[in-house]
Each structure stands twice: as structure tokens, then as C-alpha cells.
Amino acid sequence: MKKVRIGIIGAGKIAERLHLPGYKDVAEAEVVAICDLKKNKADRLAAMFKIPAVYTDYKKMIKEAGIDAVSVCTPNYLHAEMAIFAANNKKKVLVEKPMSISIPAMKAMIAAAKKNKVLLMVEQSQRFDAAHQALKEILDSGVLGKFVSVRGKIGHSGPEYWSDDSPWFFDKKSSGGGVSVDVGIHILDLIRYVTGRDVKSVAATMANLVKKQYKLEDSVEAVINFKDGTMGVFSTSWCTNPYEQTITVYGNKGRATVWHGGTEGGKRFSGWYVDVKKPYSGNNEIKLTIPEKPKTGGPIQHFVNCCQGKAKCISDGTSGMKSMAVMLAAFKSAKSKKFEKITV
Ligand SMILES: NC(=O)c1ccc[n+]([C@@H]2O[C@H](COP(=O)([O-])OP(=O)(O)OC[C@H]3O[C@@H](n4cnc5c(N)ncnc54)[C@H](O)[C@@H]3O)[C@@H](O)[C@H]2O)c1
């Protein structure tokens, strides 16, 4: 089968750390062009990853570089216009999280992809973690009994420790918000993925507790109601050190947790456990090892598989919009101090 020809828009950190190494590992794809407003950044990654063509204008790249698909790796406020332009030029789109920063923009992205019959995938990376996929299988299998609730937490020290050249993370017009849209979207989307449920309403409290200079929320605690009456809580923070990411699902017969977090000597810790409870007679703990690879392959492998019609997308535009819509409602709730309904 013909290789999928990729153009990268945005030669920043996520392109360097996830997309380009990802495509390098996928035999069915080749990155043929890269674009950044800052030519030196595009040149640098082009040299590192042996990419033949460099552009500073993404529209020119989409029109001229002979590509089949794009990876949109730019600041959040640019995702919609770039994805829509690519779709209107019949290119398949992989767009970084958060999908975009407003509901009309996300609807327009979905409509453009639909009209042009092209794939629109949102790179919600937590869905492509082997342990998270296994957690979903455990919950779906029914071994935990009837699903009741979920708790999720994700936090790290903030984007300034990820990139020293990305002030846009702290500019609300460019990012759409603080930790909620940067990191919180990961745990919220993971909760939606693992439980397979849509959120009906959310109540959130948000604060700027540490990063006063940025004037954006750095800490969030929230409660969610799913459409079927089950519920959950999630928490996200830019003031968590060391890094932590934990999700626990509770059924009436057991619970299961996956955690990633903490480092020692530069090594990250991960683990998971499943307890199937026998009331009054102790727990039957099932010890499992984390599978080495996600069943879908990583996000880039999955995108390429979907481009070639070999897989059904597990993170499409509608799903990306539903996750981001919860975050947008959480902002409203933090102001109104009430539960806010999700409208998509
Ligand atoms: N999946 C994850 O875990 C994860 C992690 C980090 C970032 N991200 C997402 O990836 C996206 C990019 O984040 P990043 O950390 O790589 O940021 P970054 O600042 O390192 O990179 C963004 C790049 O886009 C370029 N750019 C800006 N405007 C442009 C334009 N008009 N045309 C072409 N290039 C342009 C910038 O010059 C910069 O090089 C964001 O949406 C972010 O939320 C996802």
C-alpha cells in the first residue's frame, strides 16, 4: 500500500517529541514537509528527521508539498483554521489536543472534515497508553460489577518546564485557558474514554494558587455527572511535583487503578492494580503487568492506520469536541458556582 505522505505544521516540542519520532517508527508513512513561522525551528527538525521540504507558510505547504495528511502541532488557537484549511484541501488531519478553544470552532472543524470526506483525529495521547486501554477492557468486561464512579488526577509542574520558547501557553487568547485546557483535558478525555460515557454536567472550582505571574488557573477540582446518572471527580494542577496521573474506576464488586507518577533517578514509575472485593472476607487482588504496547499502536501509528482504512478512529473530532466542551463548561461553572450543562 502507498505510504501516507505527511506535512507537519508547527516545529515545536510536541512535533519533536511525539509526532516526528512516531512517524519515524511507522513504515507506512513518510514526513515529506515541515512548516513553522520560525524557519530556524523547521530547519532544525528537518535536519534531525531528514525531512526534504521546509515551509514558513502552512497554506503553501498544504497546496504544494504533495501531502496526504497533516499533523497540526501549533498553539491551540490555530488548530481550527489550520485543520479546516487542510480538510478543505482534501488532507486528512491529526490535530493536537485540545482540539480547539471554542465550540463553534470545533463544530466547523468537524463540518469541514465531513464535507470533504477526510479523517479528523484529535491527538488525545492518554487513549494510546497500553495500561489505559487495558483498564477500559477490565471495566467493559464486567469483572468490577456495575460501574458507579471514577476518580482522575493529572498534574505536573507547568509548561515552563516543558518548553522555554512557548509563552503562548500563558496567554489565554492563544491557549484558551490555563491548566484546564493544557493538562486537565487529558484526564477528562481519559475518563470519557475509559468509562465510555458522555458527561451531562460539571461543577468546578478553579484557582491561581502558585503561578501568580500568569493570571490563569493553575489548580482545578471538579465533579461530573454522566448522562446515565453515574458520576466522577477529576483534579488537575500545574503545581504538582512530581508528575502524577492516576485514574480509578469503581464498580460495586471491585475497583481498578492505573497510575503513572513520580520519578526516581530520572526513571518514571507506573503501575496498576485491580481489587475485586469479596465483602467481609478480604480482597481478591489481581496483580497484572502493564502490557508493553497499546493494542491500537501509538497515536501516530493509529492515525496512519486510519488514513489507510485499516482501523476505526478511537479519537475522532466529535469525541475531541465532547471532551473540550466539558472543560469549557467547567470555566463557566467556576464563575457561576453552579453545575453547568454540556451542550454538545
Ligand atoms: N499530547 C500531549 O501530551 C501534548 C503535550 C504538549 C503539547 N501538546 C499540544 O501540542 C500543541 C503544540 O504544543 P508545543 O508544546 O509543541 O508548543 P511549541 O510552542 O513548542 O510549538 C508550537 C510551534 O508552532 C509554531 N507556530 C506558531 N504559529 C504558527 C503558524 N502560523 N504556522 C506555523 N507554525 C506556527 C511556533 O513557532 C512553534 O514552533 C499544543 O496544542 C499543545 O496543547 C500536546
Short mmCIF file of C-alpha atoms and ligand atoms in Angstrom, two decimals:
data_model
loop_
_atom_site.label_atom_id
_atom_site.label_comp_id
_atom_site.label_asym_id
_atom_site.label_seq_id
_atom_site.Cartn_x
_atom_site.Cartn_y
_atom_site.Cartn_z
CA MET A 1 0.00 0.00 0.00
CA LYS A 2 1.17 3.54 -0.83
CA LYS A 3 2.89 5.37 2.04
CA VAL A 4 0.95 8.20 3.66
CA ARG A 5 2.76 11.47 2.89
CA ILE A 6 2.73 13.77 5.91
CA GLY A 7 3.25 17.51 6.41
CA ILE A 8 3.92 18.81 9.94
CA ILE A 9 2.60 22.24 10.94
CA GLY A 10 4.48 23.64 13.94
CA ALA A 11 8.08 22.58 14.61
CA GLY A 12 7.91 22.88 18.38
CA LYS A 13 8.17 20.48 21.28
CA ILE A 14 5.30 18.09 20.57
CA ALA A 15 6.38 17.73 16.94
CA GLU A 16 9.90 16.91 18.09
CA ARG A 17 8.96 14.61 20.97
CA LEU A 18 5.88 12.76 19.74
CA HIS A 19 4.91 13.26 16.09
CA LEU A 20 8.27 13.03 14.34
CA PRO A 21 9.63 10.08 16.35
CA GLY A 22 6.20 8.47 15.88
CA TYR A 23 6.24 8.80 12.09
CA LYS A 24 9.86 7.61 12.00
CA ASP A 25 8.70 4.35 13.58
CA VAL A 26 5.79 3.83 11.20
CA ALA A 27 6.86 2.19 7.96
CA GLU A 28 3.59 3.11 6.19
CA ALA A 29 4.20 6.88 6.50
CA GLU A 30 6.82 9.42 5.50
CA VAL A 31 7.15 13.02 6.58
CA VAL A 32 7.84 14.97 3.40
CA ALA A 33 7.44 18.58 4.62
CA ILE A 34 7.53 20.65 7.78
CA CYS A 35 6.37 24.20 8.39
CA ASP A 36 6.98 26.77 11.13
CA LEU A 37 6.70 30.55 11.18
CA LYS A 38 10.22 30.42 12.64
CA LYS A 39 12.22 28.94 9.80
CA ASN A 40 15.17 28.05 12.04
CA LYS A 41 12.91 25.75 14.07
CA ALA A 42 11.61 23.99 10.96
CA ASP A 43 15.16 23.73 9.57
CA ARG A 44 16.40 22.19 12.80
CA LEU A 45 13.78 19.43 12.84
CA ALA A 46 14.11 18.90 9.09
CA ALA A 47 17.81 18.19 9.60
CA MET A 48 17.18 15.94 12.62
CA PHE A 49 14.48 13.88 10.93
CA LYS A 50 15.68 14.11 7.30
CA ILE A 51 12.62 15.97 6.02
CA PRO A 52 13.14 17.18 2.42
CA ALA A 53 10.97 20.34 2.33
CA VAL A 54 10.71 23.30 4.72
CA TYR A 55 7.97 25.94 4.64
CA THR A 56 7.05 29.00 6.68
CA ASP A 57 3.52 29.26 5.25
CA TYR A 58 1.29 26.31 6.11
CA LYS A 59 -1.16 27.07 3.29
CA LYS A 60 1.65 26.90 0.75
CA MET A 61 2.83 23.61 2.23
CA ILE A 62 -0.66 22.11 2.05
CA LYS A 63 -1.12 23.26 -1.56
CA GLU A 64 2.35 22.46 -2.89
CA ALA A 65 4.10 19.73 -0.92
CA GLY A 66 2.17 16.77 -2.33
CA ILE A 67 1.00 15.57 1.07
CA ASP A 68 -1.92 13.31 2.01
CA ALA A 69 -2.22 14.37 5.65
CA VAL A 70 -1.11 16.93 8.22
CA SER A 71 -0.14 16.88 11.87
CA VAL A 72 -1.26 20.17 13.43
CA CYS A 73 1.22 20.90 16.24
CA THR A 74 0.71 24.63 16.78
CA PRO A 75 -0.69 26.75 19.64
CA ASN A 76 -4.30 25.88 20.46
CA TYR A 77 -6.00 28.93 18.90
CA LEU A 78 -4.58 27.99 15.47
CA HIS A 79 -5.84 24.41 15.40
CA ALA A 80 -9.23 25.20 13.87
CA GLU A 81 -8.13 27.41 10.97
CA MET A 82 -5.31 25.01 10.06
CA ALA A 83 -7.42 21.85 10.32
CA ILE A 84 -10.20 23.44 8.26
CA PHE A 85 -7.83 24.65 5.56
CA ALA A 86 -6.23 21.20 5.37
CA ALA A 87 -9.62 19.45 5.21
CA ASN A 88 -10.86 21.83 2.52
CA ASN A 89 -7.78 20.83 0.53
CA LYS A 90 -8.66 17.14 1.00
CA LYS A 91 -5.92 16.42 3.52
CA LYS A 92 -6.51 14.09 6.46
CA VAL A 93 -5.91 15.80 9.78
CA LEU A 94 -4.32 14.81 13.06
CA VAL A 95 -4.72 17.76 15.41
CA GLU A 96 -3.12 18.13 18.82
CA LYS A 97 -5.17 18.44 21.99
CA PRO A 98 -7.11 20.47 22.93
CA MET A 99 -8.99 20.18 19.65
CA SER A 100 -9.74 23.91 19.67
CA ILE A 101 -10.78 26.60 22.11
CA SER A 102 -14.46 27.17 21.27
CA ILE A 103 -17.46 25.05 20.38
CA PRO A 104 -18.24 26.89 17.10
CA ALA A 105 -14.61 26.36 16.01
CA MET A 106 -14.77 22.63 16.80
CA LYS A 107 -18.10 22.28 15.02
CA ALA A 108 -16.59 23.99 11.98
CA MET A 109 -13.65 21.56 12.03
CA ILE A 110 -15.98 18.55 12.12
CA ALA A 111 -18.15 20.02 9.36
CA ALA A 112 -15.14 20.68 7.09
CA ALA A 113 -13.87 17.12 7.58
CA LYS A 114 -17.33 15.71 6.89
CA LYS A 115 -17.91 17.87 3.81
CA ASN A 116 -14.55 16.87 2.34
CA LYS A 117 -14.82 13.24 3.49
CA VAL A 118 -11.47 13.32 5.26
CA LEU A 119 -10.39 11.91 8.60
CA LEU A 120 -10.19 14.29 11.56
CA MET A 121 -8.40 12.76 14.56
CA VAL A 122 -7.60 14.52 17.81
CA GLU A 123 -4.31 13.53 19.40
CA GLN A 124 -5.57 12.74 22.91
CA SER A 125 -2.50 10.78 23.88
CA GLN A 126 -3.87 9.14 27.06
CA ARG A 127 -6.09 6.91 24.92
CA PHE A 128 -2.96 5.34 23.47
CA ASP A 129 -1.42 4.25 26.76
CA ALA A 130 -1.35 0.44 26.99
CA ALA A 131 -2.45 0.42 30.64
CA HIS A 132 -5.33 2.80 29.95
CA GLN A 133 -6.58 0.59 27.14
CA ALA A 134 -6.34 -2.43 29.45
CA LEU A 135 -8.24 -0.54 32.16
CA LYS A 136 -11.03 0.11 29.69
CA GLU A 137 -11.12 -3.61 28.82
CA ILE A 138 -11.33 -4.54 32.51
CA LEU A 139 -14.23 -2.18 33.11
CA ASP A 140 -16.03 -3.28 29.94
CA SER A 141 -15.57 -6.96 30.89
CA GLY A 142 -17.89 -6.53 33.90
CA VAL A 143 -15.44 -8.06 36.41
CA LEU A 144 -15.79 -4.95 38.58
CA GLY A 145 -19.58 -5.23 38.63
CA LYS A 146 -21.82 -2.29 37.89
CA PHE A 147 -19.89 0.91 37.15
CA VAL A 148 -20.57 3.53 39.81
CA SER A 149 -17.92 6.25 39.69
CA VAL A 150 -14.47 7.33 38.54
CA ARG A 151 -11.72 9.50 40.01
CA GLY A 152 -8.95 11.03 37.95
CA LYS A 153 -5.96 13.25 38.68
CA ILE A 154 -3.30 14.70 36.45
CA GLY A 155 -0.75 17.25 37.40
CA HIS A 156 2.75 18.45 36.67
CA SER A 157 4.89 21.50 37.31
CA GLY A 158 3.70 23.56 34.35
CA PRO A 159 4.51 24.23 30.68
CA GLU A 160 7.57 26.32 31.51
CA TYR A 161 9.30 23.02 32.39
CA TRP A 162 8.23 21.51 29.06
CA SER A 163 9.29 24.31 26.72
CA ASP A 164 11.26 27.52 27.28
CA ASP A 165 10.10 29.03 23.98
CA SER A 166 6.31 28.90 24.27
CA PRO A 167 4.87 31.95 26.06
CA TRP A 168 1.56 31.27 24.31
CA PHE A 169 0.69 28.63 26.95
CA PHE A 170 0.14 31.54 29.38
CA ASP A 171 -1.80 33.81 27.05
CA LYS A 172 -5.50 32.98 27.34
CA LYS A 173 -6.30 34.16 23.79
CA SER A 174 -3.76 31.70 22.37
CA SER A 175 -4.24 28.79 24.74
CA GLY A 176 -7.91 29.06 25.70
CA GLY A 177 -7.05 28.75 29.40
CA GLY A 178 -4.52 27.52 31.92
CA VAL A 179 -4.07 24.04 33.34
CA SER A 180 -7.63 23.02 32.41
CA VAL A 181 -7.01 23.02 28.68
CA ASP A 182 -3.34 22.15 28.86
CA VAL A 183 -3.44 19.14 31.18
CA GLY A 184 -6.95 18.76 32.58
CA ILE A 185 -8.25 17.90 29.11
CA HIS A 186 -6.05 14.77 29.23
CA ILE A 187 -7.63 13.34 32.38
CA LEU A 188 -11.14 14.36 31.41
CA ASP A 189 -10.78 12.79 27.97
CA LEU A 190 -9.28 9.68 29.58
CA ILE A 191 -12.26 9.45 31.93
CA ARG A 192 -14.64 9.71 28.97
CA TYR A 193 -12.64 7.09 27.06
CA VAL A 194 -12.31 4.52 29.86
CA THR A 195 -15.91 4.81 31.05
CA GLY A 196 -17.34 5.16 27.54
CA ARG A 197 -19.77 7.72 28.93
CA ASP A 198 -20.77 11.24 27.98
CA VAL A 199 -20.84 13.97 30.58
CA LYS A 200 -24.14 15.71 31.30
CA SER A 201 -22.95 18.42 33.69
CA VAL A 202 -19.90 19.66 35.54
CA ALA A 203 -19.18 21.75 38.63
CA ALA A 204 -15.67 23.08 39.01
CA THR A 205 -13.64 25.25 41.28
CA MET A 206 -10.53 26.88 39.85
CA ALA A 207 -7.79 28.98 41.39
CA ASN A 208 -4.44 30.54 40.73
CA LEU A 209 -2.50 29.36 43.77
CA VAL A 210 1.16 29.43 42.78
CA LYS A 211 1.82 30.81 39.30
CA LYS A 212 0.61 34.32 40.12
CA GLN A 213 2.59 35.89 37.27
CA TYR A 214 0.48 34.11 34.65
CA LYS A 215 -3.02 35.12 35.73
CA LEU A 216 -4.53 31.79 34.65
CA GLU A 217 -5.94 28.94 36.71
CA ASP A 218 -3.19 26.60 37.87
CA SER A 219 -5.41 24.34 40.02
CA VAL A 220 -8.80 22.76 39.34
CA GLU A 221 -11.08 20.37 41.25
CA ALA A 222 -14.29 19.24 39.57
CA VAL A 223 -17.31 16.94 39.86
CA ILE A 224 -19.04 15.44 36.84
CA ASN A 225 -22.41 13.78 36.26
CA PHE A 226 -22.62 11.35 33.37
CA LYS A 227 -25.75 11.15 31.25
CA ASP A 228 -26.68 7.74 32.76
CA GLY A 229 -26.60 9.06 36.35
CA THR A 230 -23.17 7.68 37.29
CA MET A 231 -20.56 10.20 38.38
CA GLY A 232 -16.96 11.15 38.82
CA VAL A 233 -14.41 13.66 40.02
CA PHE A 234 -11.29 14.98 38.43
CA SER A 235 -8.46 17.18 39.50
CA THR A 236 -5.71 18.89 37.58
CA SER A 237 -2.85 21.13 38.52
CA TRP A 238 0.28 22.90 37.30
CA CYS A 239 1.56 22.79 40.87
CA THR A 240 2.07 19.03 41.23
CA ASN A 241 5.59 17.87 41.72
CA PRO A 242 6.50 15.15 40.95
CA TYR A 243 4.26 14.48 37.99
CA GLU A 244 1.17 12.43 38.79
CA GLN A 245 -1.54 10.82 36.77
CA THR A 246 -4.00 8.43 38.34
CA ILE A 247 -7.36 7.04 37.33
CA THR A 248 -9.52 4.72 39.45
CA VAL A 249 -12.79 3.22 38.30
CA TYR A 250 -15.21 1.86 40.89
CA GLY A 251 -17.74 -0.88 40.30
CA ASN A 252 -19.91 -2.41 43.02
CA LYS A 253 -17.73 -5.56 43.01
CA GLY A 254 -14.30 -4.08 42.64
CA ARG A 255 -12.09 -1.24 41.57
CA ALA A 256 -9.17 -0.77 39.24
CA THR A 257 -6.45 1.86 39.20
CA VAL A 258 -3.77 2.89 36.78
CA TRP A 259 -1.16 5.34 37.95
CA HIS A 260 1.81 6.98 36.36
CA GLY A 261 3.80 9.27 38.51
CA GLY A 262 6.82 10.13 40.50
CA THR A 263 10.38 9.79 39.40
CA GLU A 264 13.49 8.41 40.99
CA GLY A 265 16.87 8.87 39.39
CA GLY A 266 15.15 10.12 36.25
CA LYS A 267 13.03 6.96 35.97
CA ARG A 268 9.26 7.34 35.91
CA PHE A 269 7.08 5.00 37.93
CA SER A 270 3.92 3.41 36.62
CA GLY A 271 1.66 0.72 37.92
CA TRP A 272 -1.80 -0.61 38.22
CA TYR A 273 -3.86 -2.81 40.43
CA VAL A 274 -7.29 -4.38 40.35
CA ASP A 275 -9.13 -5.35 43.52
CA VAL A 276 -12.21 -7.47 43.19
CA LYS A 277 -13.77 -7.23 46.61
CA LYS A 278 -15.47 -10.06 48.46
CA PRO A 279 -17.44 -8.28 51.17
CA TYR A 280 -16.20 -9.12 54.71
CA SER A 281 -13.71 -11.72 53.50
CA GLY A 282 -10.87 -9.69 52.16
CA ASN A 283 -9.93 -8.60 48.71
CA ASN A 284 -9.02 -10.75 45.83
CA GLU A 285 -6.27 -8.65 44.34
CA ILE A 286 -5.43 -9.39 40.74
CA LYS A 287 -1.83 -8.49 40.01
CA LEU A 288 -1.24 -7.60 36.43
CA THR A 289 1.68 -6.39 34.41
CA ILE A 290 1.27 -3.41 32.14
CA PRO A 291 1.15 -4.59 28.53
CA GLU A 292 4.14 -3.33 26.61
CA LYS A 293 2.25 -1.78 23.73
CA PRO A 294 -1.23 -0.39 23.24
CA LYS A 295 -3.40 -2.61 21.06
CA THR A 296 -4.07 0.26 18.67
CA GLY A 297 -0.40 1.16 18.39
CA GLY A 298 0.60 4.66 19.50
CA PRO A 299 -1.34 7.73 18.32
CA ILE A 300 0.76 8.17 15.19
CA GLN A 301 0.53 4.51 14.20
CA HIS A 302 -3.22 4.67 14.79
CA PHE A 303 -3.59 7.83 12.68
CA VAL A 304 -1.68 6.23 9.80
CA ASN A 305 -3.72 3.02 10.13
CA CYS A 306 -6.90 5.11 9.98
CA CYS A 307 -5.59 7.05 6.94
CA GLN A 308 -5.07 3.72 5.19
CA GLY A 309 -8.50 2.44 6.18
CA LYS A 310 -7.01 -0.28 8.41
CA ALA A 311 -8.52 0.95 11.70
CA LYS A 312 -11.54 2.84 13.00
CA CYS A 313 -10.52 6.05 14.74
CA ILE A 314 -10.80 5.91 18.56
CA SER A 315 -10.31 9.67 18.98
CA ASP A 316 -12.32 11.48 16.31
CA GLY A 317 -13.45 15.10 16.09
CA THR A 318 -16.80 14.54 17.78
CA SER A 319 -15.12 12.86 20.71
CA GLY A 320 -12.47 15.63 20.96
CA MET A 321 -15.23 18.24 20.96
CA LYS A 322 -17.22 16.43 23.67
CA SER A 323 -14.17 16.40 25.95
CA MET A 324 -13.30 20.04 25.36
CA ALA A 325 -16.94 21.06 25.81
CA VAL A 326 -16.75 19.77 29.39
CA MET A 327 -13.73 21.98 30.04
CA LEU A 328 -15.50 25.00 28.56
CA ALA A 329 -18.49 24.30 30.81
CA ALA A 330 -16.10 23.92 33.78
CA PHE A 331 -14.88 27.51 33.18
CA LYS A 332 -18.48 28.67 33.28
CA SER A 333 -19.15 26.72 36.45
CA ALA A 334 -16.09 28.14 38.21
CA LYS A 335 -17.69 31.57 37.68
CA SER A 336 -21.37 30.72 38.23
CA LYS A 337 -20.65 28.38 41.20
CA LYS A 338 -23.32 26.06 39.77
CA PHE A 339 -23.40 22.83 37.81
CA GLU A 340 -23.23 23.72 34.12
CA LYS A 341 -24.75 21.54 31.37
CA ILE A 342 -22.70 20.21 28.47
CA THR A 343 -24.43 21.31 25.29
CA VAL A 344 -22.83 19.06 22.63
N1 LIG B 1 -0.35 15.42 23.62
C1 LIG B 1 0.41 15.98 24.56
O1 LIG B 1 0.70 15.40 25.59
C2 LIG B 1 0.88 17.37 24.33
C3 LIG B 1 1.99 17.84 25.04
C4 LIG B 1 2.41 19.14 24.79
C5 LIG B 1 1.75 19.94 23.88
N2 LIG B 1 0.67 19.46 23.22
C6 LIG B 1 -0.10 20.31 22.27
O2 LIG B 1 0.69 20.49 21.10
C7 LIG B 1 0.47 21.79 20.56
C8 LIG B 1 1.81 22.48 20.41
O3 LIG B 1 2.47 22.49 21.67
P1 LIG B 1 4.07 22.57 21.79
O4 LIG B 1 4.39 22.23 23.17
O5 LIG B 1 4.69 21.81 20.68
O6 LIG B 1 4.28 24.13 21.56
P2 LIG B 1 5.55 24.86 20.96
O7 LIG B 1 5.43 26.28 21.33
O8 LIG B 1 6.79 24.11 21.37
O9 LIG B 1 5.39 24.66 19.39
C9 LIG B 1 4.46 25.35 18.62
C10 LIG B 1 5.13 25.75 17.32
O10 LIG B 1 4.15 26.29 16.44
C11 LIG B 1 4.78 27.32 15.69
N3 LIG B 1 3.80 28.20 15.07
C12 LIG B 1 3.07 29.18 15.67
N4 LIG B 1 2.26 29.78 14.75
C13 LIG B 1 2.47 29.15 13.57
C14 LIG B 1 1.95 29.31 12.26
N5 LIG B 1 1.04 30.24 11.97
N6 LIG B 1 2.42 28.49 11.28
C15 LIG B 1 3.35 27.56 11.54
N7 LIG B 1 3.90 27.37 12.77
C16 LIG B 1 3.46 28.15 13.77
C17 LIG B 1 5.67 28.00 16.73
O11 LIG B 1 6.67 28.81 16.14
C18 LIG B 1 6.21 26.82 17.50
O12 LIG B 1 7.43 26.35 16.97
C19 LIG B 1 -0.48 22.49 21.53
O13 LIG B 1 -1.78 22.40 21.05
C20 LIG B 1 -0.34 21.70 22.81
O14 LIG B 1 -1.51 21.72 23.62
C21 LIG B 1 0.24 18.19 23.41
#
